Short mmCIF file of C-alpha atoms in Angstrom, two decimals:
data_model
loop_
_atom_site.label_atom_id
_atom_site.label_comp_id
_atom_site.label_asym_id
_atom_site.label_seq_id
_atom_site.Cartn_x
_atom_site.Cartn_y
_atom_site.Cartn_z
CA MET A 1 0.28 0.23 0.24
CA GLU A 2 1.52 3.68 -1.77
CA PRO A 3 2.39 5.87 1.69
CA GLU A 4 -0.33 8.29 2.24
CA LEU A 5 0.16 11.51 1.42
CA ARG A 6 0.28 15.13 2.94
CA VAL A 7 -1.42 18.14 1.37
CA VAL A 8 -0.90 21.23 2.84
CA ASP A 9 -4.11 23.57 2.02
CA GLY A 10 -3.59 27.17 1.73
CA ALA A 11 -5.70 27.16 5.85
CA GLY A 12 -2.66 24.83 6.75
CA LYS A 13 -4.67 21.38 7.27
CA THR A 14 -3.04 18.82 6.07
CA TRP A 15 -4.60 16.89 3.93
CA ASP A 16 -5.26 12.95 5.15
CA GLY A 17 -7.14 10.24 3.25
CA ALA A 18 -7.83 7.78 5.90
CA ILE A 19 -10.21 10.20 7.20
CA VAL A 20 -11.25 11.34 4.07
CA ARG A 21 -11.81 7.65 3.62
CA LYS A 22 -13.53 7.33 6.71
CA TRP A 23 -15.73 10.16 6.22
CA LEU A 24 -16.50 8.09 2.47
CA GLU A 25 -17.31 4.69 5.19
CA SER A 26 -19.71 6.91 7.20
CA ARG A 27 -21.38 8.25 5.06
CA VAL A 28 -22.54 5.04 3.13
CA VAL A 29 -23.70 3.80 5.94
CA ALA A 30 -25.29 6.99 6.36
CA ALA A 31 -27.22 6.86 2.77
CA ARG A 32 -28.26 3.67 3.38
CA SER A 33 -30.26 4.14 6.26
CA ASP A 34 -31.80 7.31 5.14
CA GLN A 35 -32.65 4.63 1.76
CA VAL A 36 -35.01 2.51 4.39
CA VAL A 37 -36.61 5.03 6.15
CA ALA A 38 -38.05 6.79 2.91
CA GLU A 39 -38.68 2.95 1.47
CA ARG A 40 -41.21 2.91 4.35
CA ALA A 41 -42.37 6.05 4.35
CA GLY A 42 -43.77 5.29 1.44
CA ARG A 43 -44.23 6.48 -2.52
CA ASP A 44 -44.20 10.40 -1.32
CA SER A 45 -40.39 10.02 -0.10
CA GLN A 46 -39.67 8.31 -3.77
CA ASP A 47 -37.32 11.64 -4.02
CA ASP A 48 -35.59 10.56 -1.18
CA CYS A 49 -34.94 7.55 -1.67
CA ASP A 50 -33.43 8.34 -4.83
CA LYS A 51 -30.64 11.09 -2.70
CA ALA A 52 -30.20 8.78 -0.29
CA THR A 53 -28.32 6.34 -3.06
CA ALA A 54 -26.97 8.24 -5.46
CA GLU A 55 -24.47 9.26 -2.18
CA GLU A 56 -24.10 6.14 -2.02
CA MET A 57 -23.59 5.17 -5.01
CA VAL A 58 -20.62 7.79 -5.26
CA CYS A 59 -19.26 7.42 -1.60
CA THR A 60 -18.39 4.07 -2.79
CA LEU A 61 -17.45 4.31 -5.74
CA ILE A 62 -15.22 6.91 -4.90
CA LYS A 63 -14.06 4.66 -2.09
CA ALA A 64 -12.55 2.37 -2.89
CA LYS A 65 -10.18 4.47 -5.55
CA PRO A 66 -6.92 5.03 -3.78
CA ALA A 67 -7.62 8.74 -4.96
CA THR A 68 -8.53 9.37 -1.43
CA ASN A 69 -4.15 9.13 -0.55
CA ALA A 70 -3.99 12.57 -2.49
CA GLN A 71 -6.28 16.02 -2.39
CA ALA A 72 -5.04 16.65 -6.22
CA THR A 73 -6.07 13.07 -7.62
CA PHE A 74 -9.31 12.84 -5.13
CA MET A 75 -10.42 16.66 -7.10
CA GLU A 76 -9.57 15.34 -10.83
CA ASP A 77 -11.92 11.43 -9.71
CA LEU A 78 -14.72 12.68 -8.68
CA ARG A 79 -14.49 15.40 -12.64
CA THR A 80 -14.28 12.40 -13.86
CA LEU A 81 -17.77 11.21 -12.43
CA LEU A 82 -19.74 14.31 -12.68
CA ASP A 83 -18.70 14.37 -16.25
CA ARG A 84 -20.34 11.08 -16.88
CA ASP A 85 -23.55 11.87 -18.69
CA GLU A 86 -26.01 8.84 -17.46
CA TYR A 87 -25.44 7.14 -13.56
CA ILE A 88 -26.82 3.33 -13.31
CA TRP A 89 -27.25 2.84 -9.54
CA ARG A 90 -29.31 0.18 -8.38
CA GLY A 91 -33.30 0.88 -6.81
CA VAL A 92 -32.98 4.08 -8.78
CA TYR A 93 -37.42 4.96 -9.09
CA ASN A 94 -37.36 8.56 -11.11
CA ASP A 95 -32.60 8.37 -13.12
CA THR A 96 -33.33 12.06 -14.27
CA ARG A 97 -34.19 13.23 -10.83
CA PHE A 98 -30.81 9.90 -9.21
CA ASP A 99 -28.40 11.57 -11.52
CA ARG A 100 -29.47 15.48 -10.59
CA HIS A 101 -28.71 14.20 -6.40
CA VAL A 102 -25.45 12.79 -8.05
CA ARG A 103 -24.12 15.82 -9.83
CA THR A 104 -25.60 18.02 -6.47
CA PHE A 105 -23.29 15.24 -4.68
CA VAL A 106 -20.58 14.62 -6.61
CA LYS A 107 -19.84 19.08 -6.64
CA LYS A 108 -20.42 18.82 -2.55
CA LEU A 109 -17.29 16.82 -2.80
CA ILE A 110 -15.48 18.48 -5.08
CA LYS A 111 -15.77 21.60 -2.89
CA MET A 112 -15.83 19.94 0.60
CA ALA A 113 -12.47 18.15 -0.84
CA LYS A 114 -10.83 21.94 -2.83
CA THR A 115 -11.43 23.58 0.80
CA ASN A 116 -10.45 20.69 2.95
CA ASP A 117 -13.19 20.75 4.82
CA GLY A 118 -15.61 19.26 6.44
CA PHE A 119 -15.02 15.29 6.24
CA GLU A 120 -14.15 15.28 9.77
CA ASN A 121 -17.93 15.35 10.76
CA THR A 122 -18.91 12.24 10.38
CA THR A 123 -22.66 12.84 12.21
CA HIS A 124 -25.35 11.09 10.29
CA PHE A 125 -27.31 14.24 9.85
CA GLN A 126 -24.42 16.53 8.28
#
């Protein structure tokens, strides 16, 4: 396994791949929980389910890559994911809405990665 690269951003924070991977894993767990809650709520919560499914998909795809070790590589992988034409994942109710949620979440992650801020917050609700 490669040693973790330490990059210091303008605010003096050091990029820590382990913290990013822990955050991504916590988001997968939270997204799965949110999906269960939305499924139980019925048809009116299908958009919430698609949103949680989008978050789970993005975090699952990104955490499996070694890109979390370096801030620039992580952002590059996120941009590559953002450039896709469509996203396919299980349990989606509305493909258009799901694609929109994926793009929104990827943009959030790009912003977090750029500022190197927010990965310490592993609480369920953010």
